């Protein structure tokens, strides 16, 4: 089995398995269809063992280096068996559960995510708290007996909340005197708990990918706390680096597949493949090299931190350059046709927002990596 931990052997074995197991998606381009297909693919991968590699055994994984997860993501999303968006939630939320949930809870829940039995969401942003996340106001108050919390407030931009069974939720538990960064506590909340209302929001690319989520006297058991009271800020600081790097390993493969499709489309139009495409290739390749370096740092046991803001800036640049170039080289396809290119061009505008905006990433790079002080 340990031979399989060797990345090249693993990739070949997975490719053989994918050739024998037809997971071709049905012709359903709705978000609901994508979510169904993602669950189907995850179930098959889990039963075959593939989605368990790279995750620790105590959380239902089969062990091995985290790089194996990148290979699965690349092979699955690069072939468009699953869409990159839903897939990315695995990499954002599972590491946090493994690091912060009580051991038994992680052992019970993480396999549900890896096997596609459940989808989870991330309840961080609020109407007044996005970049300034520490100002969040959703409040969790301990009840008189002290073994439950009552949660009130609102989250927004919560991706896939309408399909989710659980939510990793940031709340404020400290009082007015508690410094912001010690006043935040995270919970693992069942989305079907009474008092939770989920309202999908439509993006400009016409998909209701994210939601408003309201909490009205929602009762959550203390055993669902992630870490200790006041650990929520540190949890967020540990989760966001995954959202800014490992979560789009598979997206990079997807962008490369779209780059290949762009070259084909340009050639079909009888145009010359010119230096604009060369620039896109360089941006994608730079991103991939950076991503490989991040994978190696993880494999060597480094903790991911502010350096992942570089990965995020490179992703957003490469993605937007790819679709800007598609817009220039395929006249009218984005403006006039109801095409995949149009949907993807519009969605690419979000790349400089989700996971922390481009400006915020540059602030982190300036202050924390280059030591340039406050702006
Ligand atoms: C597709 C998508 C999916 C998302 N999914 C989720 C999710 O699942 N869960 C979740 O919790 N959130 C999610 N978000 C929300 C996302 O994290 C926030 O949109 C992001 O953090 C920015 O916050 P904001 O929208 O409130 O913008 P604001 O913080 O209000 O920023 C507005 C503008 O001001 C700039 N700005 C703010 N502060 C500074 C500063 N200090 N220096 C320089 N410029 C600054 C920003 O760069 C931006 O241009 C998602 C967003 C998108 C687009």
PDB file of C-alpha atoms in Angstrom, residues 80-321:
ATOM      1  CA  UNK A  80     -14.392  18.155 -15.553  1.00  0.00           C
ATOM      2  CA  UNK A  81     -15.886  15.204 -13.678  1.00  0.00           C
ATOM      3  CA  UNK A  82     -16.657  17.716 -10.904  1.00  0.00           C
ATOM      4  CA  UNK A  83     -16.751  21.513 -10.920  1.00  0.00           C
ATOM      5  CA  UNK A  84     -13.972  23.337  -9.040  1.00  0.00           C
ATOM      6  CA  UNK A  85     -16.255  25.405  -6.747  1.00  0.00           C
ATOM      7  CA  UNK A  86     -17.942  22.669  -4.687  1.00  0.00           C
ATOM      8  CA  UNK A  87     -14.718  20.642  -4.725  1.00  0.00           C
ATOM      9  CA  UNK A  88     -12.775  23.493  -3.133  1.00  0.00           C
ATOM     10  CA  UNK A  89     -14.854  23.363   0.079  1.00  0.00           C
ATOM     11  CA  UNK A  90     -13.191  20.054   1.026  1.00  0.00           C
ATOM     12  CA  UNK A  91      -9.807  21.685   1.249  1.00  0.00           C
ATOM     13  CA  UNK A  92     -11.097  24.730   3.128  1.00  0.00           C
ATOM     14  CA  UNK A  93     -13.144  22.992   5.802  1.00  0.00           C
ATOM     15  CA  UNK A  94     -11.779  19.489   6.442  1.00  0.00           C
ATOM     16  CA  UNK A  95      -8.315  20.598   7.712  1.00  0.00           C
ATOM     17  CA  UNK A  96      -9.999  22.954  10.209  1.00  0.00           C
ATOM     18  CA  UNK A  97     -12.280  20.220  11.518  1.00  0.00           C
ATOM     19  CA  UNK A  98      -9.304  17.916  11.907  1.00  0.00           C
ATOM     20  CA  UNK A  99      -7.291  20.548  13.788  1.00  0.00           C
ATOM     21  CA  UNK A 100     -10.017  22.084  15.967  1.00  0.00           C
ATOM     22  CA  UNK A 101     -12.943  19.670  16.484  1.00  0.00           C
ATOM     23  CA  UNK A 102     -12.943  17.237  19.415  1.00  0.00           C
ATOM     24  CA  UNK A 103     -11.308  14.031  18.085  1.00  0.00           C
ATOM     25  CA  UNK A 104     -14.534  11.960  18.150  1.00  0.00           C
ATOM     26  CA  UNK A 105     -16.465  14.672  16.309  1.00  0.00           C
ATOM     27  CA  UNK A 106     -13.818  14.920  13.578  1.00  0.00           C
ATOM     28  CA  UNK A 107     -13.744  11.119  13.266  1.00  0.00           C
ATOM     29  CA  UNK A 108     -17.530  11.040  12.904  1.00  0.00           C
ATOM     30  CA  UNK A 109     -17.954  14.029  10.574  1.00  0.00           C
ATOM     31  CA  UNK A 110     -14.952  14.284   8.240  1.00  0.00           C
ATOM     32  CA  UNK A 111     -15.783  10.983   6.450  1.00  0.00           C
ATOM     33  CA  UNK A 112     -19.265  12.367   5.703  1.00  0.00           C
ATOM     34  CA  UNK A 113     -17.629  15.253   3.847  1.00  0.00           C
ATOM     35  CA  UNK A 114     -15.005  13.152   2.081  1.00  0.00           C
ATOM     36  CA  UNK A 115     -17.601  10.617   0.927  1.00  0.00           C
ATOM     37  CA  UNK A 116     -19.989  13.198  -0.541  1.00  0.00           C
ATOM     38  CA  UNK A 117     -22.673  12.177   1.955  1.00  0.00           C
ATOM     39  CA  UNK A 118     -22.695  15.794   3.166  1.00  0.00           C
ATOM     40  CA  UNK A 119     -21.779  19.277   1.976  1.00  0.00           C
ATOM     41  CA  UNK A 120     -20.557  21.899   4.476  1.00  0.00           C
ATOM     42  CA  UNK A 121     -20.299  25.658   4.331  1.00  0.00           C
ATOM     43  CA  UNK A 122     -18.228  28.438   5.886  1.00  0.00           C
ATOM     44  CA  UNK A 123     -20.126  31.089   7.869  1.00  0.00           C
ATOM     45  CA  UNK A 124     -17.577  33.884   8.307  1.00  0.00           C
ATOM     46  CA  UNK A 125     -18.618  37.029   6.357  1.00  0.00           C
ATOM     47  CA  UNK A 126     -21.430  39.291   7.536  1.00  0.00           C
ATOM     48  CA  UNK A 127     -23.111  42.308   5.921  1.00  0.00           C
ATOM     49  CA  UNK A 128     -20.759  44.682   7.802  1.00  0.00           C
ATOM     50  CA  UNK A 129     -17.765  42.376   8.229  1.00  0.00           C
ATOM     51  CA  UNK A 130     -15.865  41.034   5.238  1.00  0.00           C
ATOM     52  CA  UNK A 131     -12.277  42.261   5.030  1.00  0.00           C
ATOM     53  CA  UNK A 132     -12.594  43.442   8.622  1.00  0.00           C
ATOM     54  CA  UNK A 133     -13.702  39.999   9.784  1.00  0.00           C
ATOM     55  CA  UNK A 134     -12.815  40.639  13.442  1.00  0.00           C
ATOM     56  CA  UNK A 135     -15.710  43.118  13.659  1.00  0.00           C
ATOM     57  CA  UNK A 136     -18.320  40.348  13.187  1.00  0.00           C
ATOM     58  CA  UNK A 137     -21.433  40.668  15.341  1.00  0.00           C
ATOM     59  CA  UNK A 138     -23.257  37.301  15.194  1.00  0.00           C
ATOM     60  CA  UNK A 139     -23.459  36.596  18.905  1.00  0.00           C
ATOM     61  CA  UNK A 140     -23.320  33.305  20.845  1.00  0.00           C
ATOM     62  CA  UNK A 141     -24.426  33.536  24.476  1.00  0.00           C
ATOM     63  CA  UNK A 142     -23.996  30.694  26.964  1.00  0.00           C
ATOM     64  CA  UNK A 143     -27.333  29.583  28.478  1.00  0.00           C
ATOM     65  CA  UNK A 144     -27.961  29.440  32.231  1.00  0.00           C
ATOM     66  CA  UNK A 145     -26.931  25.758  32.549  1.00  0.00           C
ATOM     67  CA  UNK A 146     -23.724  26.492  30.683  1.00  0.00           C
ATOM     68  CA  UNK A 147     -23.824  23.526  28.313  1.00  0.00           C
ATOM     69  CA  UNK A 148     -25.485  25.237  25.352  1.00  0.00           C
ATOM     70  CA  UNK A 149     -25.097  28.471  23.399  1.00  0.00           C
ATOM     71  CA  UNK A 150     -27.851  30.613  21.863  1.00  0.00           C
ATOM     72  CA  UNK A 151     -26.834  32.185  18.552  1.00  0.00           C
ATOM     73  CA  UNK A 152     -28.335  35.289  16.922  1.00  0.00           C
ATOM     74  CA  UNK A 153     -27.139  37.195  13.863  1.00  0.00           C
ATOM     75  CA  UNK A 154     -26.650  37.061  10.112  1.00  0.00           C
ATOM     76  CA  UNK A 155     -24.049  35.741   7.703  1.00  0.00           C
ATOM     77  CA  UNK A 156     -23.778  36.562   4.003  1.00  0.00           C
ATOM     78  CA  UNK A 157     -21.998  35.226   0.885  1.00  0.00           C
ATOM     79  CA  UNK A 158     -22.114  31.752   2.450  1.00  0.00           C
ATOM     80  CA  UNK A 159     -21.263  29.524  -0.522  1.00  0.00           C
ATOM     81  CA  UNK A 160     -23.467  26.452  -1.050  1.00  0.00           C
ATOM     82  CA  UNK A 161     -25.342  26.997   2.252  1.00  0.00           C
ATOM     83  CA  UNK A 162     -28.607  25.872   0.630  1.00  0.00           C
ATOM     84  CA  UNK A 163     -27.022  22.457  -0.073  1.00  0.00           C
ATOM     85  CA  UNK A 164     -25.139  22.208   3.209  1.00  0.00           C
ATOM     86  CA  UNK A 165     -25.744  19.951   6.184  1.00  0.00           C
ATOM     87  CA  UNK A 166     -23.245  21.738   8.491  1.00  0.00           C
ATOM     88  CA  UNK A 167     -21.596  25.102   8.835  1.00  0.00           C
ATOM     89  CA  UNK A 168     -18.298  26.167  10.402  1.00  0.00           C
ATOM     90  CA  UNK A 169     -19.552  29.339  12.030  1.00  0.00           C
ATOM     91  CA  UNK A 170     -17.720  32.280  13.601  1.00  0.00           C
ATOM     92  CA  UNK A 171     -19.539  34.032  16.454  1.00  0.00           C
ATOM     93  CA  UNK A 172     -18.775  36.708  19.029  1.00  0.00           C
ATOM     94  CA  UNK A 173     -18.723  35.391  22.594  1.00  0.00           C
ATOM     95  CA  UNK A 174     -16.621  37.988  24.408  1.00  0.00           C
ATOM     96  CA  UNK A 175     -18.048  41.118  26.051  1.00  0.00           C
ATOM     97  CA  UNK A 176     -17.375  44.753  25.091  1.00  0.00           C
ATOM     98  CA  UNK A 177     -14.026  44.774  26.957  1.00  0.00           C
ATOM     99  CA  UNK A 178     -12.642  41.635  25.293  1.00  0.00           C
ATOM    100  CA  UNK A 179     -10.136  42.471  22.517  1.00  0.00           C
ATOM    101  CA  UNK A 180     -11.660  41.517  19.146  1.00  0.00           C
ATOM    102  CA  UNK A 181      -9.218  38.715  18.486  1.00  0.00           C
ATOM    103  CA  UNK A 182     -10.061  36.938  21.759  1.00  0.00           C
ATOM    104  CA  UNK A 183     -13.808  37.547  21.499  1.00  0.00           C
ATOM    105  CA  UNK A 184     -14.541  35.161  18.637  1.00  0.00           C
ATOM    106  CA  UNK A 185     -15.555  31.519  19.002  1.00  0.00           C
ATOM    107  CA  UNK A 186     -16.244  28.938  16.277  1.00  0.00           C
ATOM    108  CA  UNK A 187     -18.979  26.311  16.230  1.00  0.00           C
ATOM    109  CA  UNK A 188     -19.826  23.372  13.981  1.00  0.00           C
ATOM    110  CA  UNK A 189     -23.551  23.897  13.469  1.00  0.00           C
ATOM    111  CA  UNK A 190     -26.176  21.634  11.845  1.00  0.00           C
ATOM    112  CA  UNK A 191     -27.871  23.761   9.183  1.00  0.00           C
ATOM    113  CA  UNK A 192     -31.268  22.131   9.891  1.00  0.00           C
ATOM    114  CA  UNK A 193     -31.250  23.418  13.506  1.00  0.00           C
ATOM    115  CA  UNK A 194     -34.492  25.341  14.247  1.00  0.00           C
ATOM    116  CA  UNK A 195     -33.971  29.116  13.902  1.00  0.00           C
ATOM    117  CA  UNK A 196     -31.646  28.941  10.872  1.00  0.00           C
ATOM    118  CA  UNK A 197     -32.992  30.441   7.630  1.00  0.00           C
ATOM    119  CA  UNK A 198     -31.024  30.128   4.391  1.00  0.00           C
ATOM    120  CA  UNK A 199     -31.797  32.503   1.499  1.00  0.00           C
ATOM    121  CA  UNK A 200     -29.898  31.986  -1.765  1.00  0.00           C
ATOM    122  CA  UNK A 201     -28.496  35.051  -3.547  1.00  0.00           C
ATOM    123  CA  UNK A 202     -27.927  35.207  -7.278  1.00  0.00           C
ATOM    124  CA  UNK A 203     -24.529  36.255  -8.617  1.00  0.00           C
ATOM    125  CA  UNK A 204     -24.060  38.230 -11.851  1.00  0.00           C
ATOM    126  CA  UNK A 205     -23.166  34.937 -13.572  1.00  0.00           C
ATOM    127  CA  UNK A 206     -26.766  33.850 -12.843  1.00  0.00           C
ATOM    128  CA  UNK A 207     -26.049  31.139 -10.323  1.00  0.00           C
ATOM    129  CA  UNK A 208     -27.321  31.203  -6.747  1.00  0.00           C
ATOM    130  CA  UNK A 209     -23.984  29.990  -5.457  1.00  0.00           C
ATOM    131  CA  UNK A 210     -24.022  31.824  -2.148  1.00  0.00           C
ATOM    132  CA  UNK A 211     -26.607  32.702   0.482  1.00  0.00           C
ATOM    133  CA  UNK A 212     -27.689  34.878   3.339  1.00  0.00           C
ATOM    134  CA  UNK A 213     -27.988  32.804   6.511  1.00  0.00           C
ATOM    135  CA  UNK A 214     -30.022  34.076   9.460  1.00  0.00           C
ATOM    136  CA  UNK A 215     -29.694  32.806  13.040  1.00  0.00           C
ATOM    137  CA  UNK A 216     -32.640  33.439  15.369  1.00  0.00           C
ATOM    138  CA  UNK A 217     -32.205  31.951  18.842  1.00  0.00           C
ATOM    139  CA  UNK A 218     -30.370  28.950  17.441  1.00  0.00           C
ATOM    140  CA  UNK A 219     -29.406  26.506  20.198  1.00  0.00           C
ATOM    141  CA  UNK A 220     -26.039  24.786  19.794  1.00  0.00           C
ATOM    142  CA  UNK A 221     -24.485  22.337  22.222  1.00  0.00           C
ATOM    143  CA  UNK A 222     -21.103  23.320  23.745  1.00  0.00           C
ATOM    144  CA  UNK A 223     -19.712  20.014  22.450  1.00  0.00           C
ATOM    145  CA  UNK A 224     -19.951  21.570  18.958  1.00  0.00           C
ATOM    146  CA  UNK A 225     -17.458  24.285  19.828  1.00  0.00           C
ATOM    147  CA  UNK A 226     -14.315  24.159  17.682  1.00  0.00           C
ATOM    148  CA  UNK A 227     -11.383  24.744  19.992  1.00  0.00           C
ATOM    149  CA  UNK A 228     -11.984  26.725  23.169  1.00  0.00           C
ATOM    150  CA  UNK A 229     -13.955  29.945  23.755  1.00  0.00           C
ATOM    151  CA  UNK A 230     -11.963  32.739  22.103  1.00  0.00           C
ATOM    152  CA  UNK A 231     -10.093  30.425  19.680  1.00  0.00           C
ATOM    153  CA  UNK A 232     -12.233  31.516  16.709  1.00  0.00           C
ATOM    154  CA  UNK A 233      -9.866  34.174  15.418  1.00  0.00           C
ATOM    155  CA  UNK A 234      -6.925  31.771  15.418  1.00  0.00           C
ATOM    156  CA  UNK A 235      -9.124  29.163  13.701  1.00  0.00           C
ATOM    157  CA  UNK A 236      -9.910  31.713  10.975  1.00  0.00           C
ATOM    158  CA  UNK A 237      -6.203  32.564  10.610  1.00  0.00           C
ATOM    159  CA  UNK A 238      -5.467  28.832  10.234  1.00  0.00           C
ATOM    160  CA  UNK A 239      -8.345  28.177   7.810  1.00  0.00           C
ATOM    161  CA  UNK A 240      -7.810  31.107   5.441  1.00  0.00           C
ATOM    162  CA  UNK A 241      -4.352  29.973   4.243  1.00  0.00           C
ATOM    163  CA  UNK A 242      -6.013  26.774   2.954  1.00  0.00           C
ATOM    164  CA  UNK A 243      -8.640  28.892   1.221  1.00  0.00           C
ATOM    165  CA  UNK A 244      -5.827  30.901  -0.373  1.00  0.00           C
ATOM    166  CA  UNK A 245      -3.762  27.961  -1.601  1.00  0.00           C
ATOM    167  CA  UNK A 246      -4.622  24.255  -1.327  1.00  0.00           C
ATOM    168  CA  UNK A 247      -8.310  24.815  -2.038  1.00  0.00           C
ATOM    169  CA  UNK A 248      -7.536  25.756  -5.638  1.00  0.00           C
ATOM    170  CA  UNK A 249      -5.015  23.047  -6.481  1.00  0.00           C
ATOM    171  CA  UNK A 250      -7.728  21.471  -8.592  1.00  0.00           C
ATOM    172  CA  UNK A 251      -8.849  24.845  -9.967  1.00  0.00           C
ATOM    173  CA  UNK A 252      -5.410  25.263 -11.543  1.00  0.00           C
ATOM    174  CA  UNK A 253      -5.913  22.026 -13.496  1.00  0.00           C
ATOM    175  CA  UNK A 254      -9.316  23.290 -14.532  1.00  0.00           C
ATOM    176  CA  UNK A 255      -7.862  26.624 -15.727  1.00  0.00           C
ATOM    177  CA  UNK A 256      -5.229  24.746 -17.736  1.00  0.00           C
ATOM    178  CA  UNK A 257      -8.005  22.704 -19.383  1.00  0.00           C
ATOM    179  CA  UNK A 258      -9.804  25.957 -20.255  1.00  0.00           C
ATOM    180  CA  UNK A 259      -6.557  27.378 -21.628  1.00  0.00           C
ATOM    181  CA  UNK A 260      -6.297  24.349 -23.952  1.00  0.00           C
ATOM    182  CA  UNK A 261      -9.934  24.889 -24.972  1.00  0.00           C
ATOM    183  CA  UNK A 262      -9.169  28.554 -25.720  1.00  0.00           C
ATOM    184  CA  UNK A 263      -6.279  27.618 -27.991  1.00  0.00           C
ATOM    185  CA  UNK A 264      -8.549  25.203 -29.877  1.00  0.00           C
ATOM    186  CA  UNK A 265     -11.270  27.852 -30.213  1.00  0.00           C
ATOM    187  CA  UNK A 266      -8.764  30.434 -31.469  1.00  0.00           C
ATOM    188  CA  UNK A 267      -7.375  27.985 -34.024  1.00  0.00           C
ATOM    189  CA  UNK A 268     -10.908  27.099 -35.201  1.00  0.00           C
ATOM    190  CA  UNK A 269     -11.452  30.769 -35.951  1.00  0.00           C
ATOM    191  CA  UNK A 270      -8.351  30.672 -38.135  1.00  0.00           C
ATOM    192  CA  UNK A 271      -6.483  33.073 -35.856  1.00  0.00           C
ATOM    193  CA  UNK A 272      -2.804  32.874 -35.036  1.00  0.00           C
ATOM    194  CA  UNK A 273      -1.898  31.696 -31.535  1.00  0.00           C
ATOM    195  CA  UNK A 274      -0.040  34.830 -30.453  1.00  0.00           C
ATOM    196  CA  UNK A 275       1.846  36.344 -27.535  1.00  0.00           C
ATOM    197  CA  UNK A 276      -1.346  37.111 -25.564  1.00  0.00           C
ATOM    198  CA  UNK A 277      -1.787  33.371 -25.111  1.00  0.00           C
ATOM    199  CA  UNK A 278       1.881  33.103 -24.206  1.00  0.00           C
ATOM    200  CA  UNK A 279       1.294  35.539 -21.357  1.00  0.00           C
ATOM    201  CA  UNK A 280      -1.646  33.511 -20.099  1.00  0.00           C
ATOM    202  CA  UNK A 281       0.466  30.366 -20.218  1.00  0.00           C
ATOM    203  CA  UNK A 282       3.208  32.077 -18.193  1.00  0.00           C
ATOM    204  CA  UNK A 283       0.686  33.260 -15.592  1.00  0.00           C
ATOM    205  CA  UNK A 284      -0.814  29.765 -15.277  1.00  0.00           C
ATOM    206  CA  UNK A 285       2.586  28.124 -15.140  1.00  0.00           C
ATOM    207  CA  UNK A 286       3.833  30.562 -12.482  1.00  0.00           C
ATOM    208  CA  UNK A 287       0.736  29.776 -10.427  1.00  0.00           C
ATOM    209  CA  UNK A 288       1.300  26.055 -10.794  1.00  0.00           C
ATOM    210  CA  UNK A 289       4.973  26.352  -9.759  1.00  0.00           C
ATOM    211  CA  UNK A 290       3.956  28.355  -6.704  1.00  0.00           C
ATOM    212  CA  UNK A 291       1.289  25.793  -5.869  1.00  0.00           C
ATOM    213  CA  UNK A 292       3.812  22.936  -6.143  1.00  0.00           C
ATOM    214  CA  UNK A 293       6.133  24.837  -3.774  1.00  0.00           C
ATOM    215  CA  UNK A 294       3.235  25.186  -1.305  1.00  0.00           C
ATOM    216  CA  UNK A 295       2.527  21.464  -1.555  1.00  0.00           C
ATOM    217  CA  UNK A 296       6.156  20.728  -0.758  1.00  0.00           C
ATOM    218  CA  UNK A 297       6.124  23.078   2.231  1.00  0.00           C
ATOM    219  CA  UNK A 298       3.052  21.271   3.559  1.00  0.00           C
ATOM    220  CA  UNK A 299       4.688  17.899   2.939  1.00  0.00           C
ATOM    221  CA  UNK A 300       7.735  19.043   4.931  1.00  0.00           C
ATOM    222  CA  UNK A 301       5.460  19.811   7.878  1.00  0.00           C
ATOM    223  CA  UNK A 302       5.357  23.612   7.565  1.00  0.00           C
ATOM    224  CA  UNK A 303       2.248  25.388   8.753  1.00  0.00           C
ATOM    225  CA  UNK A 304       0.568  27.424   6.012  1.00  0.00           C
ATOM    226  CA  UNK A 305       0.400  31.128   6.816  1.00  0.00           C
ATOM    227  CA  UNK A 306       0.550  34.617   5.287  1.00  0.00           C
ATOM    228  CA  UNK A 307       2.797  33.367   2.470  1.00  0.00           C
ATOM    229  CA  UNK A 308      -0.332  31.826   0.886  1.00  0.00           C
ATOM    230  CA  UNK A 309      -1.478  35.372   0.046  1.00  0.00           C
ATOM    231  CA  UNK A 310       1.053  35.138  -2.801  1.00  0.00           C
ATOM    232  CA  UNK A 311      -0.712  32.005  -4.106  1.00  0.00           C
ATOM    233  CA  UNK A 312      -4.043  33.825  -3.953  1.00  0.00           C
ATOM    234  CA  UNK A 313      -2.770  36.898  -5.836  1.00  0.00           C
ATOM    235  CA  UNK A 314      -1.249  34.651  -8.523  1.00  0.00           C
ATOM    236  CA  UNK A 315      -4.497  32.663  -8.861  1.00  0.00           C
ATOM    237  CA  UNK A 316      -6.663  35.769  -9.238  1.00  0.00           C
ATOM    238  CA  UNK A 317      -4.246  37.319 -11.780  1.00  0.00           C
ATOM    239  CA  UNK A 318      -3.970  34.161 -13.859  1.00  0.00           C
ATOM    240  CA  UNK A 319      -7.703  33.449 -13.835  1.00  0.00           C
ATOM    241  CA  UNK A 320      -8.702  36.973 -14.816  1.00  0.00           C
ATOM    242  CA  UNK A 321      -5.985  37.178 -17.481  1.00  0.00           C
TER     243      UNK A 321
END
